[in-house]
Amino acid sequence: MKYGILKETNYDFEEAIEKLNKELQKEGFGILMRIDLDEKFKAKLGIDFKHYTILGACNPKNAHKAILAEENVGLFLPCNVIVYEKGEKTVVAAIKPTIAMSSTENDAVYEIAKEIEESLKRAINSL
């Protein structure tokens, strides 16, 4: 996937989220929110759907640096990381911050985005 970081794992859904949280913490990220779309689809639309969760991950140090470089960069925060079931596998993916933040056309923001992207890659690829 050109625009994202993606890893298929053999972990079950909740185990993948738990392990992802630990790996993100090692990289300085915290989870600000969790949206379980399958539950929202069931509650609001009456639709049964596979497990599909969006986690809002934030590295406060890098978020602070990015906002100092470009106040409106908050539009791209937090970093969304998705976890979903795909057959017998669980997929973990995140958009590449360099792709998302390139539209700022701010070199300082792009350099910070590269740091964030490397951290996300390490966390996701360690699963």
PDB file of N, CA and C in Angstrom, residues 23-77:
ATOM      1  N   GLU A  23       3.571  -1.748  21.802  1.00  0.00           N
ATOM      2  CA  GLU A  23       4.617  -1.322  20.869  1.00  0.00           C
ATOM      3  C   GLU A  23       4.556   0.189  20.620  1.00  0.00           C
ATOM      4  N   LEU A  24       3.356   0.733  20.536  1.00  0.00           N
ATOM      5  CA  LEU A  24       3.223   2.172  20.367  1.00  0.00           C
ATOM      6  C   LEU A  24       3.756   2.920  21.583  1.00  0.00           C
ATOM      7  N   GLN A  25       3.490   2.394  22.771  1.00  0.00           N
ATOM      8  CA  GLN A  25       4.008   3.017  23.994  1.00  0.00           C
ATOM      9  C   GLN A  25       5.524   3.059  23.987  1.00  0.00           C
ATOM     10  N   LYS A  26       6.156   1.995  23.514  1.00  0.00           N
ATOM     11  CA  LYS A  26       7.623   1.965  23.422  1.00  0.00           C
ATOM     12  C   LYS A  26       8.143   3.093  22.534  1.00  0.00           C
ATOM     13  N   GLU A  27       7.325   3.508  21.567  1.00  0.00           N
ATOM     14  CA  GLU A  27       7.711   4.558  20.632  1.00  0.00           C
ATOM     15  C   GLU A  27       7.234   5.940  21.082  1.00  0.00           C
ATOM     16  N   GLY A  28       6.679   6.031  22.301  1.00  0.00           N
ATOM     17  CA  GLY A  28       6.260   7.316  22.844  1.00  0.00           C
ATOM     18  C   GLY A  28       4.837   7.727  22.535  1.00  0.00           C
ATOM     19  N   PHE A  29       4.045   6.818  21.966  1.00  0.00           N
ATOM     20  CA  PHE A  29       2.653   7.117  21.637  1.00  0.00           C
ATOM     21  C   PHE A  29       1.724   6.704  22.772  1.00  0.00           C
ATOM     22  N   GLY A  30       0.642   7.431  22.902  1.00  0.00           N
ATOM     23  CA  GLY A  30      -0.461   7.041  23.755  1.00  0.00           C
ATOM     24  C   GLY A  30      -1.709   6.956  22.897  1.00  0.00           C
ATOM     25  N   ILE A  31      -2.686   6.194  23.353  1.00  0.00           N
ATOM     26  CA  ILE A  31      -3.955   6.074  22.623  1.00  0.00           C
ATOM     27  C   ILE A  31      -4.936   7.070  23.235  1.00  0.00           C
ATOM     28  N   LEU A  32      -5.376   8.013  22.432  1.00  0.00           N
ATOM     29  CA  LEU A  32      -6.303   9.045  22.885  1.00  0.00           C
ATOM     30  C   LEU A  32      -7.755   8.632  22.740  1.00  0.00           C
ATOM     31  N   MET A  33      -8.006   7.740  21.790  1.00  0.00           N
ATOM     32  CA  MET A  33      -9.392   7.315  21.555  1.00  0.00           C
ATOM     33  C   MET A  33      -9.409   5.941  20.905  1.00  0.00           C
ATOM     34  N   ARG A  34     -10.528   5.286  21.071  1.00  0.00           N
ATOM     35  CA  ARG A  34     -10.770   4.004  20.414  1.00  0.00           C
ATOM     36  C   ARG A  34     -12.195   4.029  19.894  1.00  0.00           C
ATOM     37  N   ILE A  35     -12.337   3.798  18.608  1.00  0.00           N
ATOM     38  CA  ILE A  35     -13.660   3.743  17.993  1.00  0.00           C
ATOM     39  C   ILE A  35     -13.844   2.341  17.432  1.00  0.00           C
ATOM     40  N   ASP A  36     -14.795   1.614  17.973  1.00  0.00           N
ATOM     41  CA  ASP A  36     -15.112   0.270  17.498  1.00  0.00           C
ATOM     42  C   ASP A  36     -16.241   0.402  16.474  1.00  0.00           C
ATOM     43  N   LEU A  37     -15.862   0.490  15.207  1.00  0.00           N
ATOM     44  CA  LEU A  37     -16.855   0.727  14.153  1.00  0.00           C
ATOM     45  C   LEU A  37     -17.875  -0.387  14.054  1.00  0.00           C
ATOM     46  N   ASP A  38     -17.457  -1.628  14.292  1.00  0.00           N
ATOM     47  CA  ASP A  38     -18.418  -2.729  14.223  1.00  0.00           C
ATOM     48  C   ASP A  38     -19.549  -2.519  15.227  1.00  0.00           C
ATOM     49  N   GLU A  39     -19.221  -2.027  16.418  1.00  0.00           N
ATOM     50  CA  GLU A  39     -20.255  -1.760  17.427  1.00  0.00           C
ATOM     51  C   GLU A  39     -21.132  -0.577  17.019  1.00  0.00           C
ATOM     52  N   LYS A  40     -20.527   0.447  16.432  1.00  0.00           N
ATOM     53  CA  LYS A  40     -21.297   1.617  15.966  1.00  0.00           C
ATOM     54  C   LYS A  40     -22.243   1.222  14.833  1.00  0.00           C
ATOM     55  N   PHE A  41     -21.749   0.403  13.904  1.00  0.00           N
ATOM     56  CA  PHE A  41     -22.605  -0.051  12.805  1.00  0.00           C
ATOM     57  C   PHE A  41     -23.793  -0.852  13.325  1.00  0.00           C
ATOM     58  N   LYS A  42     -23.548  -1.673  14.336  1.00  0.00           N
ATOM     59  CA  LYS A  42     -24.614  -2.489  14.922  1.00  0.00           C
ATOM     60  C   LYS A  42     -25.639  -1.590  15.621  1.00  0.00           C
ATOM     61  N   ALA A  43     -25.133  -0.669  16.449  1.00  0.00           N
ATOM     62  CA  ALA A  43     -26.017   0.186  17.228  1.00  0.00           C
ATOM     63  C   ALA A  43     -26.803   1.176  16.364  1.00  0.00           C
ATOM     64  N   LYS A  44     -26.167   1.760  15.390  1.00  0.00           N
ATOM     65  CA  LYS A  44     -26.804   2.828  14.607  1.00  0.00           C
ATOM     66  C   LYS A  44     -27.497   2.343  13.344  1.00  0.00           C
ATOM     67  N   LEU A  45     -26.988   1.239  12.766  1.00  0.00           N
ATOM     68  CA  LEU A  45     -27.533   0.784  11.480  1.00  0.00           C
ATOM     69  C   LEU A  45     -28.142  -0.612  11.536  1.00  0.00           C
ATOM     70  N   GLY A  46     -27.939  -1.303  12.666  1.00  0.00           N
ATOM     71  CA  GLY A  46     -28.431  -2.670  12.774  1.00  0.00           C
ATOM     72  C   GLY A  46     -27.654  -3.650  11.904  1.00  0.00           C
ATOM     73  N   ILE A  47     -26.420  -3.290  11.550  1.00  0.00           N
ATOM     74  CA  ILE A  47     -25.606  -4.106  10.653  1.00  0.00           C
ATOM     75  C   ILE A  47     -24.550  -4.865  11.447  1.00  0.00           C
ATOM     76  N   ASP A  48     -24.461  -6.172  11.207  1.00  0.00           N
ATOM     77  CA  ASP A  48     -23.363  -6.956  11.763  1.00  0.00           C
ATOM     78  C   ASP A  48     -22.147  -6.759  10.867  1.00  0.00           C
ATOM     79  N   PHE A  49     -21.007  -6.502  11.481  1.00  0.00           N
ATOM     80  CA  PHE A  49     -19.783  -6.235  10.721  1.00  0.00           C
ATOM     81  C   PHE A  49     -18.605  -6.857  11.458  1.00  0.00           C
ATOM     82  N   LYS A  50     -17.581  -7.214  10.706  1.00  0.00           N
ATOM     83  CA  LYS A  50     -16.366  -7.774  11.314  1.00  0.00           C
ATOM     84  C   LYS A  50     -15.770  -6.762  12.291  1.00  0.00           C
ATOM     85  N   HIS A  51     -14.921  -7.250  13.204  1.00  0.00           N
ATOM     86  CA  HIS A  51     -14.221  -6.333  14.107  1.00  0.00           C
ATOM     87  C   HIS A  51     -13.417  -5.339  13.277  1.00  0.00           C
ATOM     88  N   TYR A  52     -13.613  -4.043  13.559  1.00  0.00           N
ATOM     89  CA  TYR A  52     -12.913  -2.980  12.841  1.00  0.00           C
ATOM     90  C   TYR A  52     -12.808  -1.800  13.796  1.00  0.00           C
ATOM     91  N   THR A  53     -11.596  -1.509  14.228  1.00  0.00           N
ATOM     92  CA  THR A  53     -11.370  -0.474  15.236  1.00  0.00           C
ATOM     93  C   THR A  53     -10.382   0.568  14.735  1.00  0.00           C
ATOM     94  N   ILE A  54     -10.676   1.824  15.065  1.00  0.00           N
ATOM     95  CA  ILE A  54      -9.769   2.927  14.785  1.00  0.00           C
ATOM     96  C   ILE A  54      -9.206   3.405  16.121  1.00  0.00           C
ATOM     97  N   LEU A  55      -7.883   3.443  16.210  1.00  0.00           N
ATOM     98  CA  LEU A  55      -7.207   3.954  17.402  1.00  0.00           C
ATOM     99  C   LEU A  55      -6.582   5.302  17.062  1.00  0.00           C
ATOM    100  N   GLY A  56      -6.784   6.276  17.913  1.00  0.00           N
ATOM    101  CA  GLY A  56      -6.152   7.587  17.741  1.00  0.00           C
ATOM    102  C   GLY A  56      -4.878   7.623  18.555  1.00  0.00           C
ATOM    103  N   ALA A  57      -3.731   7.505  17.881  1.00  0.00           N
ATOM    104  CA  ALA A  57      -2.440   7.450  18.560  1.00  0.00           C
ATOM    105  C   ALA A  57      -1.742   8.804  18.474  1.00  0.00           C
ATOM    106  N   CYS A  58      -1.140   9.214  19.580  1.00  0.00           N
ATOM    107  CA  CYS A  58      -0.455  10.503  19.604  1.00  0.00           C
ATOM    108  C   CYS A  58       0.865  10.382  20.353  1.00  0.00           C
ATOM    109  N   ASN A  59       1.902  10.935  19.755  1.00  0.00           N
ATOM    110  CA  ASN A  59       3.194  11.076  20.411  1.00  0.00           C
ATOM    111  C   ASN A  59       3.272  12.551  20.801  1.00  0.00           C
ATOM    112  N   PRO A  60       3.066  12.881  22.085  1.00  0.00           N
ATOM    113  CA  PRO A  60       2.975  14.286  22.494  1.00  0.00           C
ATOM    114  C   PRO A  60       4.199  15.128  22.108  1.00  0.00           C
ATOM    115  N   LYS A  61       5.389  14.543  22.213  1.00  0.00           N
ATOM    116  CA  LYS A  61       6.614  15.282  21.882  1.00  0.00           C
ATOM    117  C   LYS A  61       6.598  15.716  20.411  1.00  0.00           C
ATOM    118  N   ASN A  62       6.293  14.773  19.525  1.00  0.00           N
ATOM    119  CA  ASN A  62       6.267  15.101  18.100  1.00  0.00           C
ATOM    120  C   ASN A  62       5.062  15.962  17.724  1.00  0.00           C
ATOM    121  N   ALA A  63       3.940  15.750  18.378  1.00  0.00           N
ATOM    122  CA  ALA A  63       2.761  16.580  18.111  1.00  0.00           C
ATOM    123  C   ALA A  63       3.065  18.038  18.475  1.00  0.00           C
ATOM    124  N   HIS A  64       3.719  18.239  19.598  1.00  0.00           N
ATOM    125  CA  HIS A  64       4.073  19.588  20.040  1.00  0.00           C
ATOM    126  C   HIS A  64       5.007  20.254  19.030  1.00  0.00           C
ATOM    127  N   LYS A  65       6.046  19.528  18.610  1.00  0.00           N
ATOM    128  CA  LYS A  65       6.987  20.075  17.622  1.00  0.00           C
ATOM    129  C   LYS A  65       6.267  20.432  16.318  1.00  0.00           C
ATOM    130  N   ALA A  66       5.378  19.562  15.886  1.00  0.00           N
ATOM    131  CA  ALA A  66       4.671  19.796  14.622  1.00  0.00           C
ATOM    132  C   ALA A  66       3.757  21.013  14.709  1.00  0.00           C
ATOM    133  N   ILE A  67       3.056  21.169  15.827  1.00  0.00           N
ATOM    134  CA  ILE A  67       2.153  22.311  15.988  1.00  0.00           C
ATOM    135  C   ILE A  67       2.933  23.617  16.083  1.00  0.00           C
ATOM    136  N   LEU A  68       4.121  23.567  16.709  1.00  0.00           N
ATOM    137  CA  LEU A  68       4.961  24.768  16.726  1.00  0.00           C
ATOM    138  C   LEU A  68       5.406  25.159  15.317  1.00  0.00           C
ATOM    139  N   ALA A  69       5.630  24.165  14.470  1.00  0.00           N
ATOM    140  CA  ALA A  69       6.056  24.423  13.096  1.00  0.00           C
ATOM    141  C   ALA A  69       4.902  24.864  12.198  1.00  0.00           C
ATOM    142  N   GLU A  70       3.691  24.408  12.519  1.00  0.00           N
ATOM    143  CA  GLU A  70       2.513  24.707  11.679  1.00  0.00           C
ATOM    144  C   GLU A  70       1.265  24.511  12.526  1.00  0.00           C
ATOM    145  N   GLU A  71       0.658  25.614  12.960  1.00  0.00           N
ATOM    146  CA  GLU A  71      -0.479  25.522  13.884  1.00  0.00           C
ATOM    147  C   GLU A  71      -1.620  24.642  13.377  1.00  0.00           C
ATOM    148  N   ASN A  72      -1.867  24.664  12.097  1.00  0.00           N
ATOM    149  CA  ASN A  72      -3.002  23.920  11.552  1.00  0.00           C
ATOM    150  C   ASN A  72      -2.728  22.433  11.348  1.00  0.00           C
ATOM    151  N   VAL A  73      -1.529  21.985  11.706  1.00  0.00           N
ATOM    152  CA  VAL A  73      -1.203  20.562  11.541  1.00  0.00           C
ATOM    153  C   VAL A  73      -2.088  19.690  12.445  1.00  0.00           C
ATOM    154  N   GLY A  74      -2.719  20.289  13.424  1.00  0.00           N
ATOM    155  CA  GLY A  74      -3.651  19.551  14.276  1.00  0.00           C
ATOM    156  C   GLY A  74      -4.773  18.896  13.492  1.00  0.00           C
ATOM    157  N   LEU A  75      -5.016  19.367  12.282  1.00  0.00           N
ATOM    158  CA  LEU A  75      -6.008  18.723  11.418  1.00  0.00           C
ATOM    159  C   LEU A  75      -5.639  17.275  11.113  1.00  0.00           C
ATOM    160  N   PHE A  76      -4.348  16.943  11.215  1.00  0.00           N
ATOM    161  CA  PHE A  76      -3.872  15.595  10.904  1.00  0.00           C
ATOM    162  C   PHE A  76      -3.693  14.735  12.165  1.00  0.00           C
ATOM    163  N   LEU A  77      -4.012  15.286  13.315  1.00  0.00           N
ATOM    164  CA  LEU A  77      -3.786  14.581  14.571  1.00  0.00           C
ATOM    165  C   LEU A  77      -5.095  14.096  15.166  1.00  0.00           C
TER     166      LEU A  77
END
